[in-house]
Short mmCIF file of N, CA and C in Angstrom, two decimals:
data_model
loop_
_atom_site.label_atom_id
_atom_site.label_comp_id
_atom_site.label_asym_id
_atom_site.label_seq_id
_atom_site.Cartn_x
_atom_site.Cartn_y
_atom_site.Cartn_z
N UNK W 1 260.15 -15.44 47.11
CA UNK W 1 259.02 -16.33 47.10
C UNK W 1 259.45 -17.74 47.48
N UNK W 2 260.69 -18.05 46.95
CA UNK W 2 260.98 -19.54 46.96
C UNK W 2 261.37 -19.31 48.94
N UNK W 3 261.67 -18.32 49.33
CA UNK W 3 261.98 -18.31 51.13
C UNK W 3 260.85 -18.67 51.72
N UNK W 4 259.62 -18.02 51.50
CA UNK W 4 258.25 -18.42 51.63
C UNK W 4 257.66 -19.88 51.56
N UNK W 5 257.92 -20.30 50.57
CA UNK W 5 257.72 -21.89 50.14
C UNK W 5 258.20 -22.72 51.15
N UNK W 6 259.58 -22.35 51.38
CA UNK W 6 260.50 -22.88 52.36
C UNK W 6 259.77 -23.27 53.80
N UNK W 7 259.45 -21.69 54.32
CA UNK W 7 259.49 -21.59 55.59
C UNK W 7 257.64 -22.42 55.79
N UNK W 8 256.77 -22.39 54.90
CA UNK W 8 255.89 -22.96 54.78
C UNK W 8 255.65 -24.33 54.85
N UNK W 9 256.79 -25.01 53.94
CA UNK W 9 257.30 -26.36 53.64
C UNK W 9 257.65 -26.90 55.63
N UNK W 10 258.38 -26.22 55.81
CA UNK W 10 258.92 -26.14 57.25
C UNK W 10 257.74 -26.37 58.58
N UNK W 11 256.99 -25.76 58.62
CA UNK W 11 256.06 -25.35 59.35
C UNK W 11 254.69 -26.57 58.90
N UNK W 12 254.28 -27.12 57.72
CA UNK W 12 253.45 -28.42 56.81
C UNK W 12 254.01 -29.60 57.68
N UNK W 13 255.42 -29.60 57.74
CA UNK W 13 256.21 -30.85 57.91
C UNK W 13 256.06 -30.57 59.24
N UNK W 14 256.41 -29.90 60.44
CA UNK W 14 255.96 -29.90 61.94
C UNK W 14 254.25 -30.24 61.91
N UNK W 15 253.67 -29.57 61.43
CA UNK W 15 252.19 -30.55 61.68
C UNK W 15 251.58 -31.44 61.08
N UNK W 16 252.54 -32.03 60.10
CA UNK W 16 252.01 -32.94 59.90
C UNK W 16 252.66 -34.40 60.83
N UNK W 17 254.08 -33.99 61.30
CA UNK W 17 254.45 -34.81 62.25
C UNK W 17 253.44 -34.76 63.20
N UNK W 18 253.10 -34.15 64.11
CA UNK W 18 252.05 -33.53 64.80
C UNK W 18 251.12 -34.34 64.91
N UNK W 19 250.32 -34.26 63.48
CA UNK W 19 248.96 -34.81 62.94
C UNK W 19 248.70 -36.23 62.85
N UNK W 20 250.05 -36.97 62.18
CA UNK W 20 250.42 -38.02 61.77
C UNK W 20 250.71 -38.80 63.08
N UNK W 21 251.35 -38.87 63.99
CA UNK W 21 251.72 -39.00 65.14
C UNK W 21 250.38 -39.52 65.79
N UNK W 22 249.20 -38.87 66.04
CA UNK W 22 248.36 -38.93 66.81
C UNK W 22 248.38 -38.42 68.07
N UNK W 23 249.58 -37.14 67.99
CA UNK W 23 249.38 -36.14 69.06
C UNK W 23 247.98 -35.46 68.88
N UNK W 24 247.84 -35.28 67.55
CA UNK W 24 246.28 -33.95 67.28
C UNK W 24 245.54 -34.63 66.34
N UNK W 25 244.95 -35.61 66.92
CA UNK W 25 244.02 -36.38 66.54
C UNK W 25 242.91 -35.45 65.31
N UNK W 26 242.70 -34.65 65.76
CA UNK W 26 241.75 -33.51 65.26
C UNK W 26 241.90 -32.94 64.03
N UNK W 27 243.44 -32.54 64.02
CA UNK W 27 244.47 -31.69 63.21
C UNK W 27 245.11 -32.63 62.27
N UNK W 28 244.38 -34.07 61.86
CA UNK W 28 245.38 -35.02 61.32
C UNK W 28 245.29 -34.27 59.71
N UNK W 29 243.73 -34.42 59.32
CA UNK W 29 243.74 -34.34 58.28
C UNK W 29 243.71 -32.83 57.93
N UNK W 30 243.73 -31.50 58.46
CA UNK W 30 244.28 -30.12 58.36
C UNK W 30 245.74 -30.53 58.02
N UNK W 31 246.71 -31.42 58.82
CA UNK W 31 247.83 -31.31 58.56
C UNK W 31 248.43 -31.90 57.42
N UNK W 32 247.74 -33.09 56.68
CA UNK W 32 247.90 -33.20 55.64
C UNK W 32 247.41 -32.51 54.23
N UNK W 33 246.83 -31.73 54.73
CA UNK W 33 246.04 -30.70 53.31
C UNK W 33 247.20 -29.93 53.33
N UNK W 34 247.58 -29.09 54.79
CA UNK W 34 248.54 -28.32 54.93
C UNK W 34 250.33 -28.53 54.48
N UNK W 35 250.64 -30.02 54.42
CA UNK W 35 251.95 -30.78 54.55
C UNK W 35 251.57 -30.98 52.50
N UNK W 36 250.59 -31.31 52.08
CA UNK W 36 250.54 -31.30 50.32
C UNK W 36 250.56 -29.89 49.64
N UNK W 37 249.71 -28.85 50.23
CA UNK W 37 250.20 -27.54 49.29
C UNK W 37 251.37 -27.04 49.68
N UNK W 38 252.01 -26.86 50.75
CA UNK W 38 253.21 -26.68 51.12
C UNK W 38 254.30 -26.92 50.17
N UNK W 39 254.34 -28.88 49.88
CA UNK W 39 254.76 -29.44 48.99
C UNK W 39 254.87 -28.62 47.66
N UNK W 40 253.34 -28.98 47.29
CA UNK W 40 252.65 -28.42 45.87
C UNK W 40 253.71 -26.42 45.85
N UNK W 41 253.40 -26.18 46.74
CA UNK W 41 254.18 -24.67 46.52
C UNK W 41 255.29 -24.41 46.64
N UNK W 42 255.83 -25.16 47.28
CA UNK W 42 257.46 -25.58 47.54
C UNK W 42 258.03 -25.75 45.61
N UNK W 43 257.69 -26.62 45.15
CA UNK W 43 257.99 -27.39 44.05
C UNK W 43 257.68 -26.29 42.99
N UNK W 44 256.27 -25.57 42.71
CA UNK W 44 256.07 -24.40 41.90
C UNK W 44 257.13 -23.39 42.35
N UNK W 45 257.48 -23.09 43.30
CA UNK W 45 258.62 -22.12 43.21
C UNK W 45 260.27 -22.27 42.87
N UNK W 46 260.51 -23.91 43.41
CA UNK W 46 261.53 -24.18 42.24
C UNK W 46 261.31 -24.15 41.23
N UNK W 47 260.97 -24.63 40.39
CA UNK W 47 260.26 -24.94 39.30
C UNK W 47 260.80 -23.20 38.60
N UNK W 48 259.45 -22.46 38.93
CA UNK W 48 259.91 -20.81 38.00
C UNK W 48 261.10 -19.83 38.68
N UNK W 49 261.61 -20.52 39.61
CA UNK W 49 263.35 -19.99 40.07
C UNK W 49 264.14 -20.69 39.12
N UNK W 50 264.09 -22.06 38.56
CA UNK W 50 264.69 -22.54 37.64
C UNK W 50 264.52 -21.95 36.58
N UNK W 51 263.01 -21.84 36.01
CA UNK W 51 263.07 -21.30 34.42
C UNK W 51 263.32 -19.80 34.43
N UNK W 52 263.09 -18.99 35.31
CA UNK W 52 263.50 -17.70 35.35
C UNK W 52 265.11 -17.20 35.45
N UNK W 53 265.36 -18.12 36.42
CA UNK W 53 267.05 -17.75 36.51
C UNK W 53 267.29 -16.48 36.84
N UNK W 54 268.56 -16.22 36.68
CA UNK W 54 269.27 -14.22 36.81
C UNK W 54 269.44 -14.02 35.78
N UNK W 55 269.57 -12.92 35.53
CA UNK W 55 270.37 -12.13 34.47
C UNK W 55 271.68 -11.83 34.09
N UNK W 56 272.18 -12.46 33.32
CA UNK W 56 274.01 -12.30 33.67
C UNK W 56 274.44 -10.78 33.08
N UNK W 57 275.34 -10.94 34.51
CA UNK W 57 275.90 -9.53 34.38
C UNK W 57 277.07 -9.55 33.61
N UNK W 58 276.51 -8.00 32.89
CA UNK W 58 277.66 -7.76 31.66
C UNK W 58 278.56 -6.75 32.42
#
């Protein structure tokens, strides 16, 4: 899940450069809705990768 977040996070941040830029005038504010949950989901999946952790092997 946290690979997901990642590659999401990844892909937010290209359009919101994009958006932000005033290449896609259109796409500004899609790319910032898109560039904050990204964020927002990025951060929830650290977050319960931290409190979950592994299981140590016996």
């Amino acid at each position: 899940m946290l690979g997901w977040a990642v590659t999401f996070l990844v892909i937010a941040l290209i359009a919101a450069v994009l958006g932000f830029g005033g290449v896609a005038g259109t796409a500004m504010e899609a790319a910032k809705i898109i560039c904050f949950v990204a964020i927002a989901l990025f951060l929830i999946s650290a977050v319960m990768g931290a409190v979950r952790g592994r299981a140590p092997r016996l």
